[in-house]
Coordinates of C-alpha atoms and ligand atoms in Angstrom, one line a residue:
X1391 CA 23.6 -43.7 9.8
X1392 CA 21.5 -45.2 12.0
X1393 CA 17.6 -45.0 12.0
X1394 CA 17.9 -42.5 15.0
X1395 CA 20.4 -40.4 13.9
X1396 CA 17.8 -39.6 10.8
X1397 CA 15.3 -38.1 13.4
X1398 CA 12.4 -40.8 12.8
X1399 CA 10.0 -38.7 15.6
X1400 CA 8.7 -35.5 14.9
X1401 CA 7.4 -33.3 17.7
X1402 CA 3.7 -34.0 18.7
X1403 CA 1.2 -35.4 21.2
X1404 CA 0.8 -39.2 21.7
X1405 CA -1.0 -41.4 23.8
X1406 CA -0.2 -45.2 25.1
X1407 CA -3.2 -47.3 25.8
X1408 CA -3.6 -51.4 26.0
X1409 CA -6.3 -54.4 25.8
X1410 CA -5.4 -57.3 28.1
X1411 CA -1.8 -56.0 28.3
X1412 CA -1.8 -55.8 24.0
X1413 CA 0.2 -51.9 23.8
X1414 CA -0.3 -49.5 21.2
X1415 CA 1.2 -45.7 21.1
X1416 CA -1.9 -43.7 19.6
X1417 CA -1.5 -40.5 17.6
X1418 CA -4.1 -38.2 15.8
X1419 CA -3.7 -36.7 12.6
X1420 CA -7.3 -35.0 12.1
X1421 CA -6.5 -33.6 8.6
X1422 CA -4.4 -36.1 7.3
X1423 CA -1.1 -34.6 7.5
X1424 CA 0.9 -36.9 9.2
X1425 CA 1.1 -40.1 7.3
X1426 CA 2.6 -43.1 9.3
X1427 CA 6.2 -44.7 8.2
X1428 CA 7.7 -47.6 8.7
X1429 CA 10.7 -45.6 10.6
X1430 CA 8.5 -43.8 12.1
X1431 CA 6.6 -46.2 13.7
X1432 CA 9.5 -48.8 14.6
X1433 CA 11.1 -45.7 16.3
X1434 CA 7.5 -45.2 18.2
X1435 CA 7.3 -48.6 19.0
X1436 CA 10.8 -49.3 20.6
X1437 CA 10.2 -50.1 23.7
X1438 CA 14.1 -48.7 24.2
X1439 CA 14.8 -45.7 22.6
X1440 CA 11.3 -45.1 22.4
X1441 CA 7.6 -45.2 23.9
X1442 CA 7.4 -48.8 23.3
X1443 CA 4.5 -50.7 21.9
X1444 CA 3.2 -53.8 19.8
X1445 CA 1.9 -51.6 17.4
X1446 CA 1.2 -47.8 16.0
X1447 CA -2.5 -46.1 15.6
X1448 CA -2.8 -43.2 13.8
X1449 CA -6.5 -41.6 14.3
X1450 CA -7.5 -40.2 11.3
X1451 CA -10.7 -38.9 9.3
X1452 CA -11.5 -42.3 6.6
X1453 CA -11.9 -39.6 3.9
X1454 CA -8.1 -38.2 4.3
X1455 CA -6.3 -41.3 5.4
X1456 CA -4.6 -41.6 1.8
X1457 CA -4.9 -44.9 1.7
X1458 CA -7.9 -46.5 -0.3
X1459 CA -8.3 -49.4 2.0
X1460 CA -9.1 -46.9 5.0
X1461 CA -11.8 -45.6 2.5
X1462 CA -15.3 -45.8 4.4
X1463 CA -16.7 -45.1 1.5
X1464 CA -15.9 -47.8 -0.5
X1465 CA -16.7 -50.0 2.1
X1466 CA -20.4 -48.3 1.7
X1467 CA -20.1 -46.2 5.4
X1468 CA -20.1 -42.5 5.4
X1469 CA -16.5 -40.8 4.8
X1470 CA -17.0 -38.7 8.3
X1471 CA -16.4 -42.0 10.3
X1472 CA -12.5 -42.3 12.1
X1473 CA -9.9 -44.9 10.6
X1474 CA -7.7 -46.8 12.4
X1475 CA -4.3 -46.7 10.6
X1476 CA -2.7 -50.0 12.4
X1477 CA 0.6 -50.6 11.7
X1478 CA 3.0 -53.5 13.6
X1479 CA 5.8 -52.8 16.0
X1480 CA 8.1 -54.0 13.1
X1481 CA 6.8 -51.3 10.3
X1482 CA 4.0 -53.1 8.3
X1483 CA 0.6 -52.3 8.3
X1484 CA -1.8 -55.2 8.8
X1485 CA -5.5 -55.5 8.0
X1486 CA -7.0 -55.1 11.6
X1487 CA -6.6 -55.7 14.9
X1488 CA -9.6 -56.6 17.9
X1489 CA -7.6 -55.0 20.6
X1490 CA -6.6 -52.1 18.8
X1491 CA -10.1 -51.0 17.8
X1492 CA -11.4 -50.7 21.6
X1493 CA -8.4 -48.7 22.9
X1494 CA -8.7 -47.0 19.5
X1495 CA -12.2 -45.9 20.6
X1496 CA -11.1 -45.6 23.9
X1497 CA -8.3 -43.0 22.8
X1498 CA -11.2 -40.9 20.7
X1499 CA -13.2 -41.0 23.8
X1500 CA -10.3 -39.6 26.2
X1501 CA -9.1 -36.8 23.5
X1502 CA -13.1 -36.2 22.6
X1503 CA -13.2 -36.7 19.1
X1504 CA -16.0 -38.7 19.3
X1505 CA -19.3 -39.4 22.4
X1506 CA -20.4 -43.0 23.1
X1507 CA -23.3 -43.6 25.6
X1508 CA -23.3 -46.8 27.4
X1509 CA -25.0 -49.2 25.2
X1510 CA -24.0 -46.7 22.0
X1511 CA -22.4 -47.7 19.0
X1512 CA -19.5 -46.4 16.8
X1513 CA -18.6 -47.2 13.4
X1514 CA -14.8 -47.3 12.5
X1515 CA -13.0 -48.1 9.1
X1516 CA -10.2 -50.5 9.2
X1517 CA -8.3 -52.3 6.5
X1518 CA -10.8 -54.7 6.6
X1519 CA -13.9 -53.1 6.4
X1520 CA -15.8 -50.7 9.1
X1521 CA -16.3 -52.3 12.3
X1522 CA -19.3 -51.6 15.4
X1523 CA -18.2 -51.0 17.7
X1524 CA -20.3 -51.0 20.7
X1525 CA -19.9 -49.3 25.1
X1526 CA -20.7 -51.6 27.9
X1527 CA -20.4 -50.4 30.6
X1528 CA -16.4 -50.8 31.4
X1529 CA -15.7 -52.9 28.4
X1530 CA -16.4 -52.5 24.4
X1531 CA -17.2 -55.0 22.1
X1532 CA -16.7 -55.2 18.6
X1533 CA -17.9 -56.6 15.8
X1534 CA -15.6 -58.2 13.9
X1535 CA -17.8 -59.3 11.2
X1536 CA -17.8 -62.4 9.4
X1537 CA -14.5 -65.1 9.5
X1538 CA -13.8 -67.8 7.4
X1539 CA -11.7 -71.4 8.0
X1540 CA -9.0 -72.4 5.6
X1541 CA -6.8 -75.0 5.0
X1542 CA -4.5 -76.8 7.5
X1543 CA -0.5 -76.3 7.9
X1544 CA 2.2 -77.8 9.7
X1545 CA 3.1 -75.6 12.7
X1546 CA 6.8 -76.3 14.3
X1547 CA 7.3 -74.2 17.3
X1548 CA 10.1 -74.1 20.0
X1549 CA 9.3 -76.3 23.1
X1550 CA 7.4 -78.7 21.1
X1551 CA 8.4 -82.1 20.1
X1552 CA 6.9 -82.7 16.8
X1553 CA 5.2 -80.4 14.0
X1554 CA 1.7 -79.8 15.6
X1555 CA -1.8 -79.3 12.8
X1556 CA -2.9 -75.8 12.3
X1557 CA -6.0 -74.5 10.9
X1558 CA -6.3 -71.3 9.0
X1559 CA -8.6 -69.0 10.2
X1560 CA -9.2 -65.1 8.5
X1561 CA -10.3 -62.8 10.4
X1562 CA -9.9 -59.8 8.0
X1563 CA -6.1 -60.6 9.0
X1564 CA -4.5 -64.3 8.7
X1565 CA -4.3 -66.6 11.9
X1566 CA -3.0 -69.8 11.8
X1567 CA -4.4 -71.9 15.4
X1568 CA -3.1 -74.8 16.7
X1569 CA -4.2 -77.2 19.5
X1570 CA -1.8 -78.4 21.9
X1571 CA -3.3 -81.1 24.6
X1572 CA -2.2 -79.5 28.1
X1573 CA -1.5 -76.6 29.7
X1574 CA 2.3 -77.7 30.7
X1575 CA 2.6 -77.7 26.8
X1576 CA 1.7 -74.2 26.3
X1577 CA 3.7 -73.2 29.5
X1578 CA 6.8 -75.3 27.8
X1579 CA 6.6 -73.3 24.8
X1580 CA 9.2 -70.6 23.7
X1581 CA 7.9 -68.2 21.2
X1582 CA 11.0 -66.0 21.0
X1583 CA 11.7 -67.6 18.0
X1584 CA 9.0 -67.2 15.0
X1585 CA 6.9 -70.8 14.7
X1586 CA 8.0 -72.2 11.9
X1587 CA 4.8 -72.8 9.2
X1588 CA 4.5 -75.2 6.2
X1589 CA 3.5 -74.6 4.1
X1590 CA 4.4 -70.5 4.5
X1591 CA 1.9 -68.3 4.2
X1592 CA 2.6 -65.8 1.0
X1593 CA 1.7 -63.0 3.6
X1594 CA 2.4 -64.4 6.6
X1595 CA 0.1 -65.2 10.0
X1596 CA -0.5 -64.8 13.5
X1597 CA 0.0 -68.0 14.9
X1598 CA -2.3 -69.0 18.0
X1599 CA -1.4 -72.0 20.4
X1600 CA -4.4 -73.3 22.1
X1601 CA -5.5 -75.5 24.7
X1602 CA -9.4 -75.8 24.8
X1603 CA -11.1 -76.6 28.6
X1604 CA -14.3 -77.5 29.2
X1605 CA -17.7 -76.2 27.3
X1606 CA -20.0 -75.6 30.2
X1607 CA -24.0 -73.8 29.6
X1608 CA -23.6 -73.5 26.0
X1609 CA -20.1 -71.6 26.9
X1610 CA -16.6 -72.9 25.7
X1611 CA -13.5 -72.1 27.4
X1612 CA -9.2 -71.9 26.1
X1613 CA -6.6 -70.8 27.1
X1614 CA -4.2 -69.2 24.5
X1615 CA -0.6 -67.7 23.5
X1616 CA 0.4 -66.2 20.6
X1617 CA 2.9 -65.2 18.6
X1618 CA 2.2 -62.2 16.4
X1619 CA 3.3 -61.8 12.7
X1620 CA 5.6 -58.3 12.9
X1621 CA 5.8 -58.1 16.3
X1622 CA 6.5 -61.9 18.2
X1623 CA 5.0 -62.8 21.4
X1624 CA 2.5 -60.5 23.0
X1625 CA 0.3 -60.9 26.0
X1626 CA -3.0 -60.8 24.3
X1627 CA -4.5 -60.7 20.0
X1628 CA -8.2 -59.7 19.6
X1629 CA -8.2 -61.3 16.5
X1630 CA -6.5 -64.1 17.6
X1631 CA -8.9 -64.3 20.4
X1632 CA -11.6 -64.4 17.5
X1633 CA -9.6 -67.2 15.5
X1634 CA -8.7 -69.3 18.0
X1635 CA -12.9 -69.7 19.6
X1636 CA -14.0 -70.0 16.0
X1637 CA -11.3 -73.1 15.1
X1638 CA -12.0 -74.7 18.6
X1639 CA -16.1 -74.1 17.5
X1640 CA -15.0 -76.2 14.9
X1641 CA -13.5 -78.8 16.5
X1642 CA -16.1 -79.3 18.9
X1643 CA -18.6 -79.8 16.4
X1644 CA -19.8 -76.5 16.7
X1645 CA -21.0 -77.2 20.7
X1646 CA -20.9 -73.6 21.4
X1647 CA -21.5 -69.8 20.4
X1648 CA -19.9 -67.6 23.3
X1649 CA -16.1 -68.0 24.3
X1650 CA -14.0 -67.2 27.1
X1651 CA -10.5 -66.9 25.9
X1652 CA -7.7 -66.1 29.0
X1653 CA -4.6 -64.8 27.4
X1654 CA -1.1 -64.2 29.6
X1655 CA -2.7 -60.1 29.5
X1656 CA -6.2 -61.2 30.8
X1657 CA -10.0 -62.2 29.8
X1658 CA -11.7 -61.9 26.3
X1659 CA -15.0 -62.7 25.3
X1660 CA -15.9 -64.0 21.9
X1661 CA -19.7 -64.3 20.9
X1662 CA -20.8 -65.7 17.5
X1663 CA -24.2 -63.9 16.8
X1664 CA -27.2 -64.9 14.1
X1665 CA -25.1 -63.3 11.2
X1666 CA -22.3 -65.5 11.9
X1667 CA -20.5 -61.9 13.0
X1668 CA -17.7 -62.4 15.6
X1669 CA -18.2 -59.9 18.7
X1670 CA -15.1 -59.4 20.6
X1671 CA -15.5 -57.8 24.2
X1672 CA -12.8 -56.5 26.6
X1673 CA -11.2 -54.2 28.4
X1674 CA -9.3 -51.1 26.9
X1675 CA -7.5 -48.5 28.4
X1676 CA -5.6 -45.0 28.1
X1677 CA -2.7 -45.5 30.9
X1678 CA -0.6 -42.1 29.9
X1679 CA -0.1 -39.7 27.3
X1680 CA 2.9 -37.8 26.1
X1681 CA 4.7 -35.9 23.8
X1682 CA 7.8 -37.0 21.4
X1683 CA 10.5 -34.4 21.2
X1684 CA 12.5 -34.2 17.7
X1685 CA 14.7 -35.9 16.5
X1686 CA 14.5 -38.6 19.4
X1687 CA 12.3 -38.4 22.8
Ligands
LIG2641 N1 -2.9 -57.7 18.2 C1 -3.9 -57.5 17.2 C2 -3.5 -57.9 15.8 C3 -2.4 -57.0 15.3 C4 -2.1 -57.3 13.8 C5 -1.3 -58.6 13.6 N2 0.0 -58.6 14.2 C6 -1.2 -58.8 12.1 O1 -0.2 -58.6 11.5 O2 -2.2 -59.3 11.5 C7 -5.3 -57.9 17.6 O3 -5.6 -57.6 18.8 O4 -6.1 -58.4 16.8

């Protein structure tokens, strides 16, 4: 019996919502009664026989996510805030995810769960910690926090001649970025197929291809694909937006603090700040909202 035959929806409201073309199908569970599951959200995520999305977000108070790593609490923020239950297109739950927080505040906004003036800030527990995250006008930055480089790999991709140096790079989820020396390179690529890592990561990464441009008034420029660990290629990765500007910081000697990162979905922004905290800035947006039927939509 297949996974649709078992009903994987159940009734209820959703939303779909994106950041630089990076989907997610949003749903609220304000008293915690509607855990995520892997069918669940592969039968959300289908972009088939379902809504379609990279990824699933369930909106729900920290305090009753029932899961200790959504705790606010024990990340020392009050237990009131909203957690972002991420989960990939494929059924795993990862750590965090750039995009996903703004068109997760975006979403609260839209159903009014939460207010946030221009220039206002919002605190929101992930799996890695609670992030700020902060209204501009149009577009919302986030704090990522703090990232840290690792150790390097040997990254073999389709489209490439020869295994190509990576450099690990956590940003609360693991990113593996690799510089590539022109554009017609990272056009050539085909990322259909997993990149293939060495050595292989015990929990897997995101892997971002890179080709850094020119640094210009203190501000760095790169162009960027990805391919995305439980989902594959997408058009955008806040995180890997935020790995890739930190490993090309590195490389260039540390030549520059502020970013511009143009994905195949659009623009980011990446801004190291005194702290060594990453901000990510971008667009997010709500572009319809819905409701699943049972057992299939
Ligand atoms: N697209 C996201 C990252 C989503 C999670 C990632 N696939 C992982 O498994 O770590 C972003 O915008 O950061």
């Amino acid at each position: 019996m297949t996974e649709r035959e078992h009903g994987a929806f159940s009734s209820g409201p959703f939303a779909k919502g994106h950041g630089t073309g990076n989907d997610f199908v949003l749903v609220a569970d304000v008293d915690g009664s509607a855990p995520l599951t892997p069918e669940r959200v592969r039968a959300l995520a289908d972009r088939r026989f379902g809504i379609g999305g990279d990824g699933v977000i369930r909106a729900v108070p920290s305090g009753r996510a029932g899961d200790d790593a959504l705790d606010a609490a024990a990340h020392g923020a009050a237990a009131t805030v909203w957690a972002m239950d991420y989960w990939n297109a494929d059924g795993s739950v990862s750590e965090m995810c750039g995009n996903g927080v703004r068109v997760f505040v975006r979403y609260l906004l839209e159903q009014r769960l939460a207010e946030l003036p221009d220039g206002g800030s919002i605190d929101i527990a992930t799996r890695a910690g609670v992030k700020r995250v902060v209204r501009r006008g149009a577009l919302l930055s986030a704090d990522l926090g703090g990232f840290e480089l690792g150790r390097d790999s040997l990254v073999a991709a389709d489209g490439l001649d020869v295994a190509r140096p990576g450099l690990a790079v956590s940003t609360g989820n693991p990113h593996i970025v690799v510089a590539l020396a022109s554009e017609d390179e990272l056009r050539d690529l085909d990322l259909q197929r997993a990149p293939a890592l060495d050595p292989v990561p015990a929990d897997g990464a995101n892997v971002e291809f890179v080709v850094p441009g020119v640094i210009a008034d203190g501000v760095g420029s790169i162009r960027m694909r990805v391919h995305e660990r439980g989902v594959g290629e997408t058009l955008s990765c806040g995180t890997g937006a935020v790995a890739a500007a930190m490993a090309t910081r590195h490389w260039s000697g540390d030549a520059a603090d502020r970013w511009i990162i143009d994905v195949p979905g659009g623009r980011l922004e990446v801004e190291l700040d005194e702290r060594g905290h990453a901000w990510l800035t971008g667009p997010a947006e709500i572009v319809f909202r819905g409701e699943t039927l049972s057992p299939v939509p």
